[in-house]
Structure formats: C-alpha cells, structure tokens
Coordinates of C-alpha atoms and ligand atoms in Angstrom, one line a residue:
M134 CA 22.5 2.5 -19.0
S135 CA 25.2 0.1 -17.8
Q136 CA 24.8 -2.7 -20.7
G137 CA 22.4 -4.2 -22.5
E138 CA 19.5 -2.5 -25.6
K139 CA 17.7 0.7 -24.1
L140 CA 13.6 0.0 -24.3
E141 CA 12.4 2.0 -27.2
V142 CA 9.0 2.2 -25.4
R143 CA 6.1 2.7 -28.3
S144 CA 3.1 3.6 -26.7
G145 CA 1.5 5.0 -23.1
P146 CA 2.8 8.6 -21.3
A147 CA 6.2 7.1 -20.8
Q148 CA 6.8 7.6 -24.7
D149 CA 8.5 11.3 -23.0
A150 CA 12.5 10.6 -23.7
N151 CA 12.8 13.7 -20.6
A152 CA 10.7 12.2 -18.3
P153 CA 12.5 11.5 -15.2
W154 CA 11.9 8.1 -14.6
S155 CA 13.7 7.2 -18.2
E156 CA 16.8 7.6 -16.0
V157 CA 17.2 4.9 -14.3
P158 CA 20.9 3.5 -14.5
G159 CA 20.5 -0.1 -16.0
L160 CA 17.0 0.0 -16.4
I161 CA 15.1 -1.8 -18.9
D162 CA 17.1 -3.3 -21.2
A163 CA 15.0 -6.2 -22.7
P164 CA 15.4 -7.5 -25.7
G165 CA 13.1 -6.8 -28.7
G166 CA 11.9 -3.6 -27.4
S167 CA 9.4 -5.1 -24.9
V168 CA 9.0 -4.7 -21.3
N169 CA 8.1 -6.9 -18.9
I170 CA 8.2 -6.5 -14.9
A171 CA 9.4 -9.8 -13.9
Y172 CA 12.4 -9.9 -16.6
E173 CA 13.5 -6.3 -15.2
A174 CA 13.2 -7.0 -11.6
V175 CA 14.5 -10.5 -11.7
D176 CA 15.7 -12.4 -14.8
R177 CA 18.0 -9.0 -15.7
H178 CA 20.2 -9.1 -12.9
V179 CA 20.9 -12.9 -14.0
R180 CA 22.0 -11.6 -17.1
H181 CA 24.3 -9.2 -15.7
G182 CA 26.2 -11.4 -13.1
H183 CA 23.9 -10.9 -10.3
G184 CA 22.3 -14.0 -10.2
A185 CA 23.9 -14.9 -6.8
D186 CA 22.8 -11.8 -4.6
T187 CA 20.2 -12.4 -2.8
A188 CA 17.0 -11.2 -3.8
L189 CA 14.2 -12.4 -1.3
L190 CA 15.3 -13.0 2.7
W191 CA 12.2 -15.1 3.7
F192 CA 11.3 -15.5 7.9
G193 CA 8.2 -18.1 8.1
A194 CA 5.9 -17.3 11.5
E195 CA 7.1 -20.7 13.1
G196 CA 11.1 -19.5 13.1
A197 CA 11.8 -20.9 9.2
R198 CA 13.8 -18.9 7.4
R199 CA 15.1 -19.3 3.6
A200 CA 17.1 -16.8 1.3
L201 CA 15.9 -17.1 -2.8
S202 CA 18.9 -15.4 -4.6
F203 CA 18.0 -13.5 -8.2
A204 CA 19.2 -17.3 -9.5
E205 CA 17.0 -19.6 -7.7
L206 CA 13.7 -16.9 -8.4
A207 CA 14.1 -16.8 -12.4
E208 CA 14.5 -20.5 -11.4
Q209 CA 11.6 -20.8 -9.8
T210 CA 9.3 -18.3 -11.8
A211 CA 10.3 -20.0 -14.8
R212 CA 9.2 -23.0 -13.8
F213 CA 5.7 -21.5 -12.7
A214 CA 5.1 -19.8 -16.2
N215 CA 6.0 -23.5 -17.8
V216 CA 3.5 -24.6 -15.6
L217 CA 0.7 -21.6 -16.1
R218 CA 2.1 -22.8 -20.1
A219 CA 1.5 -26.1 -20.1
H220 CA -2.1 -25.8 -18.5
G221 CA -3.3 -23.9 -21.7
L222 CA -3.3 -20.6 -19.9
D223 CA -1.7 -17.3 -21.8
R224 CA -2.4 -13.4 -22.1
G225 CA -5.7 -12.6 -20.7
D226 CA -5.7 -15.0 -18.9
S227 CA -5.4 -14.0 -14.8
V228 CA -4.0 -15.3 -12.5
Y229 CA -5.5 -14.5 -8.4
A230 CA -3.1 -15.0 -5.7
L231 CA -4.8 -16.3 -1.8
M232 CA -2.0 -16.9 0.1
G233 CA 0.3 -15.7 3.1
R234 CA 3.6 -13.9 3.0
V235 CA 5.0 -17.2 1.9
P236 CA 7.9 -17.2 -1.1
E237 CA 5.3 -19.2 -3.0
L238 CA 3.5 -15.7 -3.5
Y239 CA 6.2 -14.2 -4.3
V240 CA 7.1 -16.8 -7.3
T241 CA 3.7 -16.8 -8.2
A242 CA 3.6 -13.0 -8.9
L243 CA 6.4 -13.0 -10.4
G244 CA 6.2 -16.2 -12.3
T245 CA 2.6 -15.3 -13.7
L246 CA 4.2 -11.8 -15.2
K247 CA 6.4 -13.6 -16.9
A248 CA 4.0 -15.7 -18.4
G249 CA 2.5 -12.5 -19.6
L250 CA -0.8 -13.0 -17.8
V251 CA -2.3 -10.3 -15.3
F252 CA -1.6 -11.0 -11.9
T253 CA -4.1 -9.8 -8.9
P254 CA -3.2 -10.3 -5.3
L255 CA -5.5 -11.1 -2.3
F256 CA -5.4 -10.8 1.5
S257 CA -5.6 -14.9 2.9
A258 CA -7.6 -13.0 5.7
F259 CA -10.6 -11.9 3.0
G260 CA -13.6 -13.9 3.8
P261 CA -14.9 -16.3 1.2
E262 CA -17.5 -13.8 -0.3
P263 CA -15.0 -11.1 -0.9
I264 CA -12.8 -13.0 -2.5
R265 CA -15.7 -14.0 -5.0
T266 CA -16.6 -10.8 -6.0
R267 CA -13.1 -9.5 -6.7
M268 CA -12.2 -13.0 -8.8
E269 CA -15.3 -12.4 -10.3
I270 CA -15.0 -9.1 -11.3
G271 CA -11.5 -10.2 -12.8
G272 CA -13.1 -13.4 -14.8
A273 CA -9.9 -14.7 -12.7
T274 CA -9.2 -18.4 -14.7
V275 CA -5.7 -19.2 -12.1
L276 CA -6.5 -19.2 -8.1
V277 CA -3.2 -20.0 -6.1
T278 CA -4.0 -20.8 -3.2
T279 CA -3.6 -23.4 0.3
L280 CA -4.9 -26.4 0.7
A281 CA -6.7 -25.2 3.9
L282 CA -7.6 -21.8 2.2
Y283 CA -9.5 -23.6 -0.4
R284 CA -11.7 -25.8 1.5
R285 CA -12.8 -22.9 3.7
K286 CA -13.6 -20.6 1.4
I287 CA -13.2 -21.6 -2.1
A288 CA -14.9 -24.9 -2.2
P289 CA -17.7 -23.7 -1.2
W290 CA -18.8 -21.4 -4.0
R291 CA -15.8 -23.0 -6.6
D292 CA -18.3 -25.0 -9.2
Q293 CA -20.2 -21.9 -9.7
M294 CA -17.1 -19.7 -11.3
A295 CA -17.2 -20.6 -14.6
S296 CA -14.1 -18.7 -15.6
L297 CA -12.1 -20.6 -13.1
R298 CA -9.8 -23.1 -15.1
L299 CA -6.9 -24.0 -12.9
V300 CA -6.3 -24.1 -8.8
L301 CA -3.2 -24.8 -8.2
I302 CA -2.8 -26.0 -4.3
L303 CA 0.8 -25.1 -2.2
G304 CA 2.5 -28.2 -1.2
D305 CA 2.7 -32.0 -2.5
E306 CA -1.5 -32.4 -2.0
A307 CA -4.6 -31.3 -4.1
P308 CA -7.9 -32.1 -3.9
D309 CA -10.3 -33.6 -6.9
G310 CA -10.3 -30.8 -9.3
C311 CA -6.9 -28.6 -8.1
V312 CA -2.6 -29.4 -8.6
A313 CA -0.8 -29.8 -6.4
L314 CA 1.8 -27.2 -7.2
G315 CA 4.7 -29.0 -5.5
P316 CA 4.9 -31.4 -8.4
A317 CA 4.0 -29.6 -11.0
L318 CA 6.9 -27.2 -10.3
A319 CA 9.0 -29.6 -10.1
A320 CA 8.2 -31.4 -13.3
A321 CA 7.9 -27.9 -15.0
M322 CA 11.2 -26.8 -17.0
P323 CA 13.4 -24.6 -15.2
A324 CA 13.9 -22.4 -18.5
F325 CA 11.2 -19.4 -19.8
E326 CA 11.6 -16.5 -21.8
P327 CA 9.8 -13.9 -20.7
V328 CA 6.6 -12.9 -22.4
P329 CA 7.7 -10.2 -24.3
T330 CA 4.4 -7.7 -22.9
G331 CA 4.4 -4.1 -24.3
P332 CA 4.8 -0.9 -21.8
E333 CA 0.4 -0.7 -21.8
D334 CA -0.4 -4.4 -21.6
P335 CA -2.0 -5.2 -18.4
A336 CA -0.3 -6.2 -15.4
L337 CA -1.5 -6.1 -12.6
I338 CA -5.4 -5.7 -10.9
H339 CA -5.0 -4.0 -7.2
F340 CA -7.9 -4.0 -5.3
T341 CA -8.1 -0.4 -3.3
S342 CA -8.3 -0.2 0.8
G343 CA -12.1 -0.2 0.7
T344 CA -11.6 2.6 3.0
T345 CA -14.1 5.0 1.8
G346 CA -16.2 2.1 0.5
R347 CA -17.0 -0.8 -2.6
P348 CA -13.4 -1.9 -3.3
K349 CA -12.0 -0.4 -7.0
G350 CA -10.2 -2.9 -9.6
A351 CA -6.9 -0.6 -10.4
V352 CA -5.9 -2.2 -14.0
H353 CA -1.8 -1.9 -14.1
V354 CA 0.5 -1.8 -16.6
H355 CA 4.2 -3.6 -17.4
G356 CA 5.3 0.4 -18.6
A357 CA 4.7 0.9 -15.0
V358 CA 7.7 -1.0 -14.1
L359 CA 10.0 2.1 -14.9
Y360 CA 8.0 4.5 -12.7
H361 CA 8.7 1.8 -9.8
A362 CA 12.6 1.9 -10.5
F363 CA 13.1 5.3 -10.2
S364 CA 10.4 6.1 -8.0
G365 CA 12.3 3.0 -5.0
C366 CA 15.8 4.5 -6.0
V367 CA 14.6 8.1 -5.5
A368 CA 11.8 8.4 -2.5
L369 CA 12.9 5.3 -0.8
D370 CA 16.6 5.3 -1.7
L371 CA 16.8 1.8 -2.4
K372 CA 20.1 0.8 -4.0
P373 CA 22.2 -2.9 -5.4
G374 CA 22.5 -5.0 -2.4
T375 CA 19.8 -2.4 0.5
I376 CA 18.6 -4.5 2.6
Y377 CA 15.1 -3.6 2.7
W378 CA 11.9 -4.2 4.6
C379 CA 8.3 -3.2 3.4
T380 CA 6.0 -4.3 6.0
A381 CA 2.8 -4.0 3.9
D382 CA 1.2 -7.2 2.6
P383 CA 1.4 -7.7 -1.3
G384 CA -3.1 -8.1 -1.0
W385 CA -2.7 -4.0 -0.7
V386 CA -0.7 -2.4 -3.5
T387 CA 1.5 -1.0 -1.4
G388 CA 2.8 -4.2 -1.4
T389 CA 3.2 -5.5 -4.8
S390 CA 4.9 -2.0 -5.7
Y391 CA 7.6 -1.4 -3.1
G392 CA 7.2 -5.1 -1.4
I393 CA 8.4 -6.8 -5.1
I394 CA 8.9 -4.5 -7.8
A395 CA 10.4 -1.7 -6.7
P396 CA 12.9 -3.8 -4.5
L397 CA 13.7 -6.7 -6.9
V398 CA 14.2 -3.8 -9.5
N399 CA 16.9 -1.9 -8.2
R400 CA 18.5 -5.0 -7.1
A401 CA 18.1 -4.1 -3.5
M402 CA 17.3 -7.3 -0.8
M403 CA 13.9 -7.3 0.3
I404 CA 12.8 -8.9 4.3
V405 CA 9.9 -10.5 4.0
D406 CA 8.5 -11.6 7.4
E407 CA 5.1 -13.9 7.3
A408 CA 4.5 -13.3 10.9
E409 CA 1.6 -10.6 11.9
F410 CA 2.8 -7.8 13.4
D411 CA 4.4 -8.2 17.0
L412 CA 6.7 -5.0 18.0
Q413 CA 9.9 -7.3 19.7
R414 CA 10.0 -9.7 16.7
W415 CA 10.1 -6.3 14.7
Y416 CA 12.5 -4.6 16.3
E417 CA 14.6 -7.8 16.7
T418 CA 14.2 -8.1 12.8
V419 CA 15.9 -4.7 12.0
Q420 CA 18.9 -5.6 14.4
R421 CA 19.7 -9.1 13.5
E422 CA 19.4 -8.6 9.7
K423 CA 20.6 -5.1 9.8
V424 CA 17.6 -3.9 8.0
E425 CA 19.0 -0.4 5.8
V426 CA 15.6 1.2 4.7
W427 CA 12.1 -0.1 6.2
Y428 CA 9.0 1.3 4.8
T429 CA 5.6 0.5 7.1
A430 CA 3.0 2.7 8.3
P431 CA 1.4 4.8 10.5
T432 CA -0.8 2.1 11.7
A433 CA 1.9 0.0 13.0
I434 CA 4.4 3.0 14.0
R435 CA 1.0 4.1 16.4
M436 CA 1.5 0.9 18.1
M437 CA 5.4 1.4 18.4
M438 CA 4.3 4.5 20.1
R439 CA 2.3 2.9 22.1
S440 CA 4.5 0.3 23.2
G441 CA 6.9 3.0 24.3
Q442 CA 10.5 4.6 24.4
Q443 CA 11.5 1.9 26.6
V444 CA 10.8 -1.4 24.8
A445 CA 12.8 -0.5 21.9
A446 CA 15.7 0.9 23.9
P447 CA 17.3 -2.0 23.9
Y448 CA 17.5 -2.7 20.1
D449 CA 20.7 -1.5 18.3
F450 CA 19.1 0.7 15.1
S451 CA 22.0 1.9 13.7
S452 CA 21.8 0.0 10.1
L453 CA 18.7 1.9 9.5
R454 CA 19.3 4.1 7.0
F455 CA 16.0 5.6 5.4
L456 CA 13.0 5.3 7.0
A457 CA 9.3 6.2 5.2
S458 CA 5.4 5.2 6.2
V459 CA 2.7 5.3 3.6
G460 CA -0.8 4.6 3.8
E461 CA -2.5 7.1 6.4
P462 CA -1.2 10.8 7.6
L463 CA 1.6 10.5 9.7
N464 CA 1.0 12.8 13.2
P465 CA 3.7 14.6 13.6
E466 CA 3.7 13.0 17.4
A467 CA 5.1 10.2 15.3
V468 CA 7.7 11.5 12.9
I469 CA 9.6 13.4 16.3
W470 CA 9.0 10.5 18.4
S471 CA 11.0 8.5 15.7
E472 CA 13.5 10.3 15.4
A473 CA 14.0 10.1 19.0
V474 CA 13.9 6.0 19.0
F475 CA 15.7 5.4 15.6
G476 CA 17.8 8.4 15.5
Q477 CA 15.6 9.8 12.2
P478 CA 12.2 10.4 11.9
F479 CA 9.6 8.4 9.7
H480 CA 9.7 10.1 6.5
D481 CA 6.1 10.5 5.3
N482 CA 4.8 9.6 1.4
W483 CA 1.2 9.7 0.1
W484 CA 0.2 7.9 -3.0
Q485 CA -3.2 5.7 -4.3
T486 CA -4.1 2.3 -5.3
E487 CA -4.7 4.4 -8.7
T488 CA -1.3 6.2 -9.2
G489 CA 0.8 3.0 -8.8
G490 CA 3.7 4.4 -7.2
I491 CA 4.8 7.3 -4.5
M492 CA 3.8 10.6 -5.9
I493 CA 4.7 13.1 -2.7
A494 CA 7.2 12.1 -0.7
N495 CA 9.6 13.1 2.1
R496 CA 12.6 12.2 0.4
P497 CA 16.1 11.1 1.1
G498 CA 17.9 14.5 1.7
M499 CA 15.0 16.4 2.2
T500 CA 14.3 18.5 5.4
V501 CA 11.7 16.4 7.2
R502 CA 8.6 18.7 8.0
P503 CA 6.4 16.6 10.5
G504 CA 2.8 16.3 9.5
S505 CA 4.0 16.8 5.8
M506 CA 3.6 14.4 3.3
G507 CA 6.2 16.4 1.2
T508 CA 7.3 17.2 -1.6
P509 CA 5.7 16.0 -5.2
L510 CA 9.0 13.5 -6.5
P511 CA 10.8 15.2 -9.8
G512 CA 8.2 15.1 -13.4
I513 CA 4.7 14.6 -10.9
A514 CA 3.0 17.5 -12.0
A515 CA 0.7 18.3 -8.8
G516 CA -2.4 21.0 -7.4
I517 CA -4.5 21.8 -5.0
V518 CA -7.9 22.1 -7.3
Q519 CA -11.1 23.9 -6.9
R520 CA -14.4 22.0 -9.0
D521 CA -16.2 25.3 -10.6
G522 CA -19.2 24.0 -11.9
D523 CA -17.6 21.7 -15.1
R524 CA -14.4 23.5 -14.8
L525 CA -11.7 23.4 -12.1
H526 CA -9.8 26.1 -10.9
E527 CA -6.2 26.0 -9.6
L528 CA -5.5 27.2 -5.5
G529 CA -3.2 28.9 -4.4
D530 CA -0.3 28.8 -1.8
G531 CA -2.2 27.8 1.9
E532 CA -5.4 27.4 0.4
V533 CA -7.4 23.7 0.3
G534 CA -9.1 21.8 -2.3
E535 CA -8.6 18.8 -3.8
L536 CA -5.7 17.5 -4.2
A537 CA -5.0 16.5 -8.0
L538 CA -2.1 15.3 -10.4
R539 CA -1.2 15.6 -14.3
P540 CA -1.7 12.4 -15.9
G541 CA 1.4 11.2 -17.3
W542 CA 4.0 9.0 -15.1
P543 CA 3.8 5.2 -16.1
S544 CA 2.4 3.1 -12.6
M545 CA -0.6 5.4 -13.3
M546 CA -3.9 3.3 -13.7
R547 CA -5.5 2.3 -16.5
A548 CA -8.9 1.4 -15.8
Y549 CA -11.3 0.3 -13.3
L550 CA -11.7 -2.8 -14.1
G551 CA -15.3 -3.1 -15.0
E552 CA -16.6 0.3 -14.3
Q553 CA -16.1 3.1 -17.1
A554 CA -18.1 5.5 -15.5
R555 CA -16.4 5.5 -11.9
Y556 CA -13.4 5.8 -13.5
D557 CA -13.9 8.6 -15.7
K558 CA -15.2 10.7 -12.7
C559 CA -11.7 10.8 -11.6
F560 CA -10.3 12.9 -14.3
A561 CA -11.7 16.3 -15.3
D562 CA -10.1 19.4 -17.2
G563 CA -6.4 17.7 -17.8
W564 CA -6.3 16.3 -13.7
Y565 CA -6.4 13.1 -12.1
L566 CA -8.9 14.2 -8.8
S567 CA -7.6 12.2 -5.7
G568 CA -10.8 12.5 -3.7
D569 CA -8.2 13.4 -0.8
L570 CA -8.4 17.3 0.1
A571 CA -4.9 19.0 1.0
M572 CA -3.0 22.1 1.2
R573 CA 0.5 22.8 -0.3
D574 CA 3.2 25.7 1.7
A575 CA 5.0 28.4 0.2
D576 CA 7.9 26.3 0.4
G577 CA 5.6 23.3 -2.1
Y578 CA 5.8 20.9 1.0
F579 CA 2.4 19.3 0.5
W580 CA 0.2 18.9 4.0
F581 CA -2.9 16.5 4.1
V582 CA -6.3 17.7 5.7
G583 CA -8.7 14.7 5.2
R584 CA -10.4 12.5 2.4
A585 CA -12.8 14.6 0.8
D586 CA -16.1 11.6 2.3
D587 CA -13.9 12.8 5.8
L588 CA -14.4 16.4 5.9
I589 CA -16.4 18.2 8.4
K590 CA -18.8 21.1 7.9
S591 CA -19.2 23.1 11.8
S592 CA -20.7 26.6 12.1
G593 CA -18.7 27.5 8.7
H594 CA -15.5 26.0 9.0
L595 CA -14.0 22.7 7.1
I596 CA -12.8 20.4 9.3
G597 CA -10.3 17.7 8.7
P598 CA -9.9 15.0 11.1
F599 CA -6.3 15.0 10.4
E600 CA -5.6 17.8 12.8
V601 CA -8.3 16.7 15.2
E602 CA -6.9 13.2 15.5
S603 CA -3.3 15.0 15.8
A604 CA -4.2 17.0 18.3
L605 CA -5.5 14.1 20.5
I606 CA -2.7 11.9 20.2
E607 CA -0.1 14.3 21.3
H608 CA -1.6 14.1 24.9
P609 CA 0.1 10.9 26.4
A610 CA -2.8 8.2 27.0
V611 CA -4.0 8.7 24.0
A612 CA -2.5 6.2 21.3
E613 CA -5.3 6.4 18.0
A614 CA -7.6 8.5 17.8
G615 CA -11.0 8.5 14.7
V616 CA -12.6 11.3 14.7
I617 CA -15.9 12.1 12.2
G618 CA -18.2 15.0 12.4
V619 CA -21.9 13.9 13.9
P620 CA -25.4 16.0 12.6
D621 CA -25.7 19.2 15.5
E622 CA -29.0 21.5 14.6
T623 CA -27.4 24.7 15.6
A624 CA -23.7 23.9 14.0
G625 CA -24.6 21.2 11.2
E626 CA -22.1 19.2 12.5
V627 CA -19.9 18.7 15.7
V628 CA -16.9 17.0 15.8
K629 CA -16.7 13.4 17.2
A630 CA -14.1 11.8 18.6
Y631 CA -13.1 8.2 19.4
V632 CA -10.0 6.9 21.2
T633 CA -8.4 3.9 21.9
L634 CA -5.7 4.5 25.0
N635 CA -2.2 3.5 26.0
P636 CA -1.8 1.2 28.5
G637 CA -1.6 2.4 32.2
Y638 CA -4.5 4.9 31.5
S639 CA -8.1 3.7 31.2
A640 CA -11.8 5.1 30.5
S641 CA -13.0 8.1 32.5
E642 CA -15.1 10.7 32.8
D643 CA -12.3 12.5 34.2
L644 CA -10.3 11.6 31.3
E645 CA -12.6 12.8 28.7
R646 CA -12.6 15.8 30.4
A647 CA -8.8 16.5 30.3
L648 CA -9.4 15.2 26.7
R649 CA -11.3 18.1 25.2
G650 CA -9.8 20.0 27.9
H651 CA -6.0 18.9 26.1
A652 CA -7.7 19.4 22.6
R653 CA -9.8 22.8 22.9
P654 CA -6.5 25.0 23.0
R655 CA -4.6 23.7 20.2
L656 CA -8.0 23.5 17.7
G657 CA -9.4 26.4 19.1
P658 CA -13.6 25.5 20.2
A659 CA -15.6 25.3 16.9
V660 CA -12.9 22.5 15.5
A661 CA -11.9 21.0 18.8
P662 CA -14.3 17.5 19.3
R663 CA -17.3 18.4 21.4
E664 CA -17.5 14.0 22.9
V665 CA -14.7 12.2 23.0
I666 CA -15.6 8.0 23.1
F667 CA -13.3 5.6 25.0
R668 CA -12.6 2.3 22.5
T669 CA -10.5 -0.8 22.5
T670 CA -9.5 -1.1 18.8
L671 CA -11.2 1.0 16.2
P672 CA -12.4 -0.1 12.8
K673 CA -9.2 -0.6 10.3
T674 CA -8.8 -2.0 7.0
R675 CA -6.9 -4.6 6.0
S676 CA -3.7 -2.1 5.0
G677 CA -4.2 -0.6 8.5
K678 CA -6.4 2.2 7.6
I679 CA -9.2 3.7 9.8
M680 CA -12.7 3.2 8.3
R681 CA -14.1 7.1 9.5
R682 CA -17.2 6.1 7.0
L683 CA -18.2 3.5 9.1
L684 CA -18.0 4.9 12.5
K685 CA -20.0 7.4 11.5
A686 CA -22.8 5.2 9.9
R687 CA -22.6 3.3 13.2
E688 CA -23.1 6.5 14.9
L689 CA -26.1 7.4 12.5
G690 CA -27.3 3.9 12.5
L691 CA -27.4 3.7 8.9
P692 CA -26.3 0.8 6.8
E693 CA -22.7 -0.1 7.3
G694 CA -22.0 -0.2 3.4
D695 CA -19.1 -2.8 2.1
I696 CA -17.6 -4.3 4.8
S697 CA -15.2 -7.1 3.1
T698 CA -11.7 -5.2 4.0
L699 CA -12.2 -4.7 7.9
E700 CA -10.0 -6.1 10.1
T701 CA -10.1 -4.7 13.5
D702 CA -13.6 -4.1 15.2
E703 CA -15.9 -3.3 17.8
S704 CA -19.0 -2.1 17.4
Ligands
ATP956 P1 -11.2 3.4 -1.3 O1 -10.5 4.1 -2.4 O2 -11.6 2.0 -1.6 O3 -11.8 4.1 -0.8 P2 -8.2 3.9 0.2 O4 -8.6 5.1 -0.9 O5 -7.7 4.0 1.8 O6 -9.8 2.9 0.2 P3 -5.9 3.4 -1.2 O7 -5.9 3.3 -2.5 O8 -4.9 2.0 -0.4 O9 -7.2 2.4 -0.7 O10 -5.2 4.0 -0.1 C1 -5.1 5.7 -0.6 C2 -5.5 6.5 0.1 O11 -4.6 6.2 1.5 C3 -4.9 8.0 -0.4 O12 -6.0 8.3 -1.5 C4 -5.3 8.8 1.1 O13 -6.4 9.0 1.4 C5 -4.4 7.7 1.6 N1 -3.2 8.1 2.5 C6 -2.4 7.3 1.9 N2 -1.2 7.7 2.0 C7 -1.2 9.0 2.9 C8 -0.7 10.0 3.5 N3 0.6 9.7 3.2 N4 -1.1 10.4 4.5 C9 -2.1 11.3 4.1 N5 -3.2 10.2 3.6 C10 -2.6 8.7 2.8
MG957 MG1 -9.3 5.7 -2.2

C-alpha cells in the first residue's frame, strides 16, 4: 500500500487477507472502507497526484484524436453521475450503453459505477431484438445511445419497455422523450463523491458471447476490481504509464475487465480505437503510439498472418513489450508467426465472462509453450475433473476432462441474471465447471481441447476441434478453420472441416485432397477430416469466435438457435 486507508473487505471471497490479489500495491484506499470500481480506477489516482496523467487516448474512425487525463475522466464521470442522480436514479437501477467505442462510452461506464448503479455494455452492431431481450432481462432503467441508433433500434419498441425511465442521447439534440447528454453534462456539477458501494454490490452485467447457445447475463460485483488490478499487473504486465492497447469492444467482457478497469486501476494509459479492424491502421497505431502491451484475439492474429509478414515488415514494433491473446484457442502456428514478426510471441490466456478475469495465462517471464493456455495465476486453483454420478473426481496430468476452478476469487460472477438453475448447474462438489475440456501437462501447463459441446466422438476417439483446426492452419493455403463432427453410420461421427483460404489460393478438388493429405499424417486417419469445405467466411460471434454449433446445425438441417451475436456469415 502506498498511502491511504486500506479497505477492510467485509464479505465475499475477497475476504481472504492472504490472497495474492490483496497485495496489489497502492490499491483500495477508498474512504470509509467501501470499494467502488470507478473510485479505484479513476478518482484514486487524482487524489494521489496523478490527475494530469493520460488515462485514455482515443482515435476516432474519421481521424480525430482526443486525450483524457485522469482528472478529466474524474470530472466527466462525476458530471455523468450527477445527471443520473438529477433524474432520481440510484442503486438498483441499471444503465445500458449502446454506442461505438467513443469516449462517452467510457464516461458512461465509469460514471454509472461511480453513482453506484449497474452498468451493462451492448455491442452497437446488435439488432433491435438482441438489444431488447438483454435490456428486458436486466430490467434496464437507463439507456445511453446515439440518435441514429435510437431511431433505428430502440424507438420502435421503446414504449413497450416500462422499466426504461431515461434515454440519454449523445450530442446536443434528442427526440421527444429523450434527454440530450451534451447539455446535461455541461449543466451538471463537476464533482461527485463515489457512492460507497460494498465489495459484494453488483457493478456490471455482462452477457456471454452466445457461442454455444442463448447468452447468459453474468453479474459481477465492485469487489472484482481487486482481481482486475492484480491480474492486469501479473498477467498483462500493466504498470503506471504503460501504453496499453486492448482491441476488444466493451460489449464483450474483455473490453471492460481489461479494456477499462484493469488498465485504469493500474494507472496505465489506454488506447481506444473507434474503427473496426484494419490491419494497416493497427500496425500504424502500434508504431506511432509506441504501444507497449497489446491484448487482442486469435481472429485478429489470424488475419495478420493471412495478410503476410511482408505487410508487417515496414513497421517498427520495437516498443512492444508484451503481447497477449484471449477468446479462442491460439493456434501454435500463430504463436510462432508472431515471434518472427513482432520479436516476441503472443501469450495466450484463458478465462470466461463468468470468471470476470484471467484465470490461466502465459505470463510475462514464462516460457511460452505454443498451443498451451499457460498456467493458473497465483491464487487460482484449477483442475481437470470428470463427473462420476453426483460427484466429481480430479484427473491426473495428461488426462482430458472438464476444466474446473475452485471458486473464491473476487471477479467471479455472482449470478446469471434471472437464471438460477442455469447458474447452479455451473457448480458441483466445490468446483466451478467451465464447460471447456482441457488437459494439464506434467509441468502444470494447461492445454485447451475444445468446448464440451463441440467435442467429436469418432470410432471411440474423442476429438477436440482445436487440434484439427491447428493442423489445417499449418498448411500455407489455410487462413482459418472450423471443425465439427457429422453423424456417420460406422464411426458414430466423422470430422468435417470448413476452411477459409489465404490470398493466392483458390478452392479446388486438388486443394481439398491436398489438405486432407496434409492433415492425415499429423492427426492420424481417425482424427483427420474426412471432408474439407471451402468458405469465404466462417460464422463468428461479435467477439470473434467461430460458431461451430451453427456450422453443425446447418450441416444437419437443424434450427440455428440463438444467433443474436452472429457477426460474419456465409451459410
Ligand atoms: P457462451 O457461453 O454464450 O456460449 P462464450 O463461452 O464464447 O459464449 P465468453 O465468456 O466470451 O463466451 O467466452 C469464454 C469461452 O471462450 C471459454 O469458455 C472458452 O471456450 C473460450 N476461450 C477463451 N479464451 C480461450 C483460450 N485462451 N483458449 C481457448 N478457448 C478460450
Ligand atoms: Mg461460455
């Protein structure tokens, strides 16, 4: 602790005074023993004399550039909190954000938390229905959005949502029944004492990516900030002043836990780019802004690989000190490629919306094993388990089973909104069950095998799609691969692969044969794909995950299920 009063955590799992996350230097000195994420992430730094440091450096899609210092962010969020209060909103109310990555999004998130209300970000690209469903599940009282998004996506049904009391519109104009945020902020007082929330008070609701089915609304609490501070520091190497770029949108949990809270609470400087993925722009940003820590997702890394090393060659990447990836398995090929291009590998790490923070990681200073997710963070107990009737038993090294965690870290979800039974199913025998299959090697590194739902059973073999996809990606023609099992009379299931190609290659029977021939010696005849289908895109969620269940539903002519998070597609 640098200065100030240390929080006495009153309840919840963060109570363990010996937990490694309680050791983060300088953290948690809120007056009165409360813990409020916005205070820890913003106001605390101002109070300790760092108000002039840049908190957020924003690049608009059209070329604008705006820097916000911690002091400015403290003031803007105070104004926002005052606007909420002026409208009679208080704890228990929930604020939804529907907008692109603009500075107001960050002000909304932190201002909401400062006022003690619950914040939920939505992807601005969601259609009206996914927005409405999520707002209904959360009983939304406030929505902050743009005029264009309001007209297209909210106005048609707004009158039917009784809970929605206030709609704030970015800018200076608002239609009837809405309030313009610009003038409201200007008129509000620039100071606001953060509401002294307790560690177990709800702070955020995050919807899962919907990769395996209907998204769940995971509830997270203010005490989670301890873990964001800790994991940002030990898993991503965030330090005061670190120039940090997390490319994730806050509509996805990575974009808040590590795209807002972890960097700010560690007093790093975070870069936010409003634009969608554009490789040259990304490389230019890294070079120009001298990005030190870069956190992105496999889908983006595979796009970098697809465009080739020659596109990256002219740029100076010497500022990069740590690269990390999350969201999907990171193919070994991508780790090796990034080492060649950036002078160091992407470090894969694993976690979920539910866990609220990074659980398993290739951390700074560790030897990266390409294809492995790394080892559990200090204080995190992970195991590989198998169900045995009502009980679970732990499997040994080298065995494949369900990846499970011993609950007790502060950023763990506290509920699935309105879905007690679905939540209860995640826990058994003192474990939290992740729904992912994995294996631990003798040195304690964890290896992702696949989601339990995606596992393929073929002639007595259990096949994880990841190993098949990684083998295919090793072939120079293949950019991305999605692998599923399709029913087969003799084998039970056989492996079928969908691939997209790198520039310079085109679909042909010869290439199909070549890909199967490439995979067979690597995987063995039982595991190698029986059939390879060429696609121009694979179906993905807005957080960039391949939706294998959709490939499978289409293959089998079954209903597509919840596709509210579907982004790219070609059926
Ligand atoms: P839903 O739960 O709605 O189906 P989702 O599980 O994709 O969606 P998220 O919480 O965003 O929603 O993603 C967590 C999942 O992403 C993990 O359970 C795992 O399957 C996958 N994942 C995340 N990081 C990694 C990684 N490093 N390696 C392999 N898989 C990963
Ligand atoms: Mg999930």
